[in-house]
Coordinates of C-alpha atoms and ligand atoms in Angstrom, one line a residue:
M1 CA 109.7 92.7 95.1
T2 CA 109.3 94.9 92.4
G3 CA 110.4 93.7 89.3
T4 CA 109.4 90.0 90.0
R5 CA 108.1 88.0 87.4
D6 CA 107.6 85.2 90.1
F7 CA 103.8 84.7 89.4
E8 CA 104.7 83.7 85.8
G9 CA 102.3 81.5 84.1
M10 CA 99.9 81.7 87.4
N11 CA 96.4 82.6 87.3
A12 CA 94.5 84.1 89.9
L13 CA 91.3 84.9 90.7
V14 CA 90.6 88.1 93.2
T15 CA 87.1 88.9 94.3
G16 CA 86.3 92.6 95.4
G17 CA 89.3 93.3 92.9
A18 CA 87.9 96.5 91.6
S19 CA 88.2 98.5 94.7
G20 CA 90.5 98.8 97.4
I21 CA 92.9 96.3 98.8
G22 CA 91.5 93.9 96.1
A23 CA 92.8 95.7 93.0
A24 CA 96.0 97.0 94.8
V25 CA 96.5 92.7 94.8
A26 CA 94.9 92.4 91.7
T27 CA 96.9 95.0 89.8
M28 CA 100.6 93.9 91.8
L29 CA 99.4 90.3 90.4
L30 CA 99.7 91.6 86.9
E31 CA 102.8 92.8 87.5
R32 CA 104.2 90.0 88.7
G33 CA 103.2 87.9 85.9
A34 CA 100.4 86.5 86.7
R35 CA 96.7 86.4 84.6
V36 CA 94.2 88.0 86.6
A37 CA 90.2 87.6 87.0
V38 CA 88.7 90.0 89.6
L39 CA 84.9 88.5 90.7
D40 CA 83.2 92.3 91.7
R41 CA 79.5 93.2 92.1
E42 CA 81.0 96.7 90.9
T43 CA 83.7 95.5 88.0
A44 CA 83.9 99.3 86.7
G45 CA 87.3 100.1 88.9
A46 CA 89.0 96.4 87.9
P47 CA 92.6 96.8 86.4
E48 CA 93.3 97.5 83.4
G49 CA 94.7 93.9 81.9
A50 CA 92.6 92.4 84.1
L51 CA 89.2 89.9 83.4
A52 CA 86.5 91.4 85.0
V53 CA 83.7 89.2 85.9
K54 CA 80.3 90.6 87.5
A55 CA 78.7 88.6 90.5
D56 CA 77.7 89.2 93.8
V57 CA 79.7 86.6 96.2
T58 CA 75.9 85.9 98.2
D59 CA 74.8 84.4 94.7
D60 CA 75.9 80.8 94.7
A61 CA 74.8 80.5 90.9
A62 CA 76.5 83.0 89.6
V63 CA 79.7 82.5 91.9
R64 CA 79.5 78.9 90.4
A65 CA 79.3 80.9 86.7
A66 CA 82.0 83.2 87.2
V67 CA 84.4 80.8 88.9
D68 CA 83.9 78.8 86.1
G69 CA 83.9 81.3 83.5
A70 CA 87.3 82.5 85.1
A71 CA 89.3 79.7 85.3
A72 CA 87.9 78.5 81.5
E73 CA 89.2 82.1 80.5
L74 CA 92.6 82.0 82.1
G75 CA 92.8 78.0 81.3
S76 CA 93.5 76.8 84.9
L77 CA 93.0 78.6 88.6
H78 CA 96.2 78.7 90.7
T79 CA 95.4 81.7 93.3
L80 CA 92.4 82.4 95.0
V81 CA 92.4 85.9 97.0
S82 CA 89.5 85.8 98.5
N83 CA 89.0 89.7 99.5
A84 CA 85.0 91.0 99.0
G85 CA 84.1 92.1 101.9
I86 CA 81.7 95.2 103.5
G87 CA 81.7 96.9 106.7
S88 CA 79.1 97.4 109.6
I89 CA 78.9 99.8 112.7
G90 CA 77.6 99.0 116.2
S91 CA 77.4 97.4 119.6
V92 CA 75.0 94.2 119.5
E93 CA 72.2 96.3 120.3
D94 CA 72.4 98.3 116.8
N95 CA 71.7 95.6 114.0
D96 CA 68.8 93.6 113.3
D97 CA 68.9 90.1 112.4
D98 CA 68.4 90.9 108.9
E99 CA 71.6 93.1 109.1
W100 CA 73.5 90.3 111.1
A101 CA 72.0 87.6 108.3
R102 CA 73.3 90.7 105.2
V103 CA 76.6 91.0 106.4
L104 CA 78.0 87.3 107.7
D105 CA 76.4 86.5 104.0
I106 CA 78.7 88.4 102.3
N107 CA 81.7 88.5 104.5
V108 CA 82.0 84.5 105.9
V109 CA 79.5 82.3 103.2
G110 CA 80.7 85.0 100.0
M111 CA 84.0 83.3 101.1
V112 CA 82.4 79.9 101.5
R113 CA 80.8 80.0 97.8
T114 CA 84.2 81.3 96.0
A115 CA 86.1 78.6 97.5
R116 CA 83.8 75.9 97.2
H117 CA 83.6 76.7 93.2
A118 CA 87.2 77.3 93.2
L119 CA 88.6 74.5 95.0
P120 CA 88.1 71.9 91.6
H121 CA 90.2 73.8 89.6
L122 CA 92.7 74.6 92.5
R123 CA 92.9 70.7 92.6
R124 CA 94.0 70.4 89.2
A125 CA 96.4 73.2 89.5
A126 CA 98.0 71.4 92.2
A127 CA 98.8 68.7 91.0
E128 CA 100.8 70.1 88.2
R129 CA 102.5 73.4 90.6
P130 CA 103.2 71.7 94.1
G131 CA 103.8 74.8 96.3
A132 CA 102.6 77.1 94.0
V133 CA 98.5 76.4 94.7
S134 CA 96.6 78.8 98.0
I135 CA 93.6 80.6 98.8
T136 CA 94.6 83.6 100.6
Q137 CA 91.5 85.6 102.7
T138 CA 91.6 89.6 103.5
C139 CA 90.5 88.6 107.3
S140 CA 91.0 92.0 109.7
I141 CA 91.9 93.2 112.8
A142 CA 88.8 93.0 114.1
A143 CA 89.6 89.0 114.6
T144 CA 92.1 89.4 117.1
A145 CA 91.5 92.8 119.0
G146 CA 88.5 94.0 120.6
L147 CA 87.3 97.3 118.8
P148 CA 84.5 99.7 119.8
Q149 CA 81.0 99.7 117.7
R150 CA 82.1 96.5 115.5
A151 CA 80.5 93.7 117.0
L152 CA 79.3 92.0 113.8
Y153 CA 81.8 92.7 111.2
S154 CA 84.8 91.2 113.9
A155 CA 81.8 88.2 114.6
S156 CA 82.2 88.0 110.6
K157 CA 85.9 88.6 110.8
G158 CA 86.4 86.1 113.5
A159 CA 84.9 83.4 111.7
V160 CA 87.0 84.3 108.6
L161 CA 89.8 83.8 110.9
S162 CA 88.6 80.3 112.1
L163 CA 87.4 79.3 108.6
T164 CA 91.0 79.4 107.3
L165 CA 92.5 77.7 109.7
A166 CA 89.9 75.0 108.8
M167 CA 90.1 75.1 105.3
A168 CA 93.9 75.1 105.3
A169 CA 93.5 71.7 107.4
D170 CA 91.5 70.2 105.3
H171 CA 93.3 71.2 101.9
V172 CA 96.9 70.7 103.1
R173 CA 97.5 67.2 101.7
E174 CA 95.7 68.5 98.7
G175 CA 98.5 70.8 98.0
I176 CA 96.8 73.6 98.3
R177 CA 97.5 76.4 100.9
V178 CA 95.2 78.3 102.9
N179 CA 96.2 81.6 105.3
C180 CA 94.4 85.1 105.7
V181 CA 96.0 88.5 106.2
N182 CA 94.6 90.6 109.3
P183 CA 95.1 94.0 107.7
G184 CA 94.8 97.0 110.1
T185 CA 93.1 100.4 109.1
A186 CA 93.8 100.2 105.6
D187 CA 93.5 104.0 103.2
T188 CA 90.9 102.6 100.8
P189 CA 87.6 103.7 99.6
W190 CA 86.1 101.6 102.4
I191 CA 88.1 104.1 104.9
G192 CA 86.9 107.4 102.8
R193 CA 83.4 106.4 103.1
L194 CA 83.6 105.6 106.8
L195 CA 84.9 109.0 107.4
G196 CA 82.5 110.6 105.3
Q197 CA 79.9 109.6 107.9
A198 CA 81.9 111.3 110.6
G199 CA 80.9 114.1 112.1
D200 CA 84.6 115.8 112.3
P201 CA 86.6 113.5 109.0
A202 CA 90.1 115.1 110.3
A203 CA 89.4 114.2 113.8
E204 CA 88.1 110.9 112.9
R205 CA 91.0 110.1 110.6
A206 CA 93.5 111.7 113.2
A207 CA 92.0 108.9 116.0
L208 CA 92.3 106.0 113.2
N209 CA 95.8 107.2 112.7
A210 CA 96.6 107.4 116.7
R211 CA 95.4 103.6 117.1
Q212 CA 98.0 102.4 115.2
P213 CA 101.2 102.2 116.8
L214 CA 102.9 103.2 113.8
G215 CA 100.6 106.8 113.7
R216 CA 99.4 106.3 109.9
L217 CA 97.0 104.0 108.3
V218 CA 97.9 101.0 106.7
S219 CA 98.2 101.1 102.4
A220 CA 96.4 99.2 99.9
D221 CA 99.7 98.0 98.6
E222 CA 101.2 97.1 102.1
V223 CA 98.4 94.7 102.5
A224 CA 98.4 93.6 98.7
A225 CA 102.4 92.9 99.4
A226 CA 101.6 90.4 102.0
I227 CA 98.9 88.9 100.0
L228 CA 101.1 88.1 97.1
Y229 CA 103.9 86.7 99.9
L230 CA 101.2 84.7 101.4
A231 CA 100.4 83.6 97.5
S232 CA 103.8 82.7 95.6
P233 CA 105.8 79.5 95.5
A234 CA 108.7 81.7 98.1
A235 CA 105.9 80.2 100.7
A236 CA 105.1 77.4 99.9
S237 CA 105.7 76.2 103.4
V238 CA 103.5 78.6 105.1
T239 CA 99.7 77.8 105.6
G240 CA 97.4 78.1 108.0
T241 CA 98.9 81.4 108.7
A242 CA 97.3 85.0 109.7
L243 CA 99.5 87.5 108.9
A244 CA 99.0 91.0 110.7
V245 CA 99.3 93.9 108.3
D246 CA 98.3 96.3 111.4
G247 CA 101.4 99.2 111.6
G248 CA 101.7 97.0 115.1
M249 CA 98.4 97.3 116.4
Q250 CA 98.0 93.8 117.5
G251 CA 101.1 92.8 118.7
L252 CA 102.6 96.2 120.4
R253 CA 101.8 98.0 124.0
L254 CA 103.2 101.2 123.7
R255 CA 103.4 104.2 126.2
P256 CA 101.8 107.3 125.4
A257 CA 104.2 109.4 123.6
D258 CA 105.6 111.8 126.0
S259 CA 106.5 109.7 128.6
Ligands
NAD1 N1 90.2 99.1 104.9 C1 90.5 98.6 106.0 O1 90.5 99.2 106.9 C2 90.3 97.2 106.3 C3 90.8 96.4 107.4 C4 91.0 95.4 107.5 C5 90.1 94.4 106.6 N2 89.8 94.4 105.4 C6 89.1 94.4 104.4 O2 89.5 94.4 103.1 C7 88.8 93.7 102.1 C8 88.5 95.0 100.8 O3 87.6 95.8 101.9 P1 88.8 97.6 100.8 O4 89.0 98.4 102.3 O5 89.5 97.2 100.1 O6 87.1 98.3 101.0 P2 86.6 99.1 99.1 O7 85.3 98.8 99.9 O8 87.2 99.4 99.1 O9 86.3 97.6 98.2 C9 85.8 96.2 98.6 C10 85.2 95.7 97.0 O10 84.3 94.4 97.4 C11 83.2 94.6 96.5 N3 82.1 94.2 97.3 C12 81.6 94.3 98.1 N4 80.6 93.3 98.7 C13 80.7 93.0 97.1 C14 79.9 91.2 97.3 N5 78.5 91.0 97.7 N6 80.0 90.6 95.8 C15 81.1 90.9 95.0 N7 81.7 91.6 95.7 C16 81.5 92.6 96.4 C17 82.9 96.1 96.5 O11 82.4 96.2 95.3 C18 83.9 96.4 96.4 O12 85.0 96.2 95.2 C19 87.3 93.6 102.8 O13 86.9 92.1 103.0 C20 87.4 94.0 104.3 O14 86.9 93.4 105.5 C21 89.4 96.3 105.7

């Protein structure tokens, strides 16, 4: 789709848009003609050409101000990409209640807050551009497959998957489509940090590569391309969908390579 300008005349807000998947989404939206605002708690990595708004998705008043400010600056809002999120490692025995509250507050309620404040703007845009208005949320393979040592993270992404379906039902008749993407392990700064904590980073990377049938990590651009499809007018009939971008991790059952 490189070279297409299918987001011309559309205004987008990307949370967590200053790093990894979100930065790739913001960059691709700009390339395809959108005007883009990035909402992030650290905006230094926001792509050039995007309006960077500093806010933490755990702060309702800050999210409201950021969303309203971005919509005012851009003129309207057609596309929300709700992507800000954090990881968490461990079984149910490893994280205390404070950590559960902290991660769910960012990964789940953060998306609720962002959508809550974006919806009035999206409704206005939907009246003008049927089919073009959408919310796309970054979920995870962790929502649909049991991964070891990811109890809290998986619970947060399972909630995002169900939230996506409920939101899609609530807003379909308002002309607002709601979908999510389920990336497999994606090569972003996040994974760099994860590998940094591993005893043997090279062995850990090899294990993560091997877990995906394609034999490698997903790239941030590959996830971004899926998000842009879901947000684009080409997906006007797509709502309540989870699109896996996971190198085959969810759907395939391969025999070992040498059999
Ligand atoms: N990298 C992976 O393997 C992978 C796989 C599946 C899903 N995901 C999901 O993709 C999304 C993006 O992850 P990434 O790999 O690009 O990570 P990343 O760490 O590179 O980027 C995440 C961004 O979100 C921002 N952010 C975090 N907490 C925030 C908060 N409270 N308020 C505002 N901004 C906040 C960070 O500042 C950062 O810019 C996350 O929702 C993550 O769960 C990642």
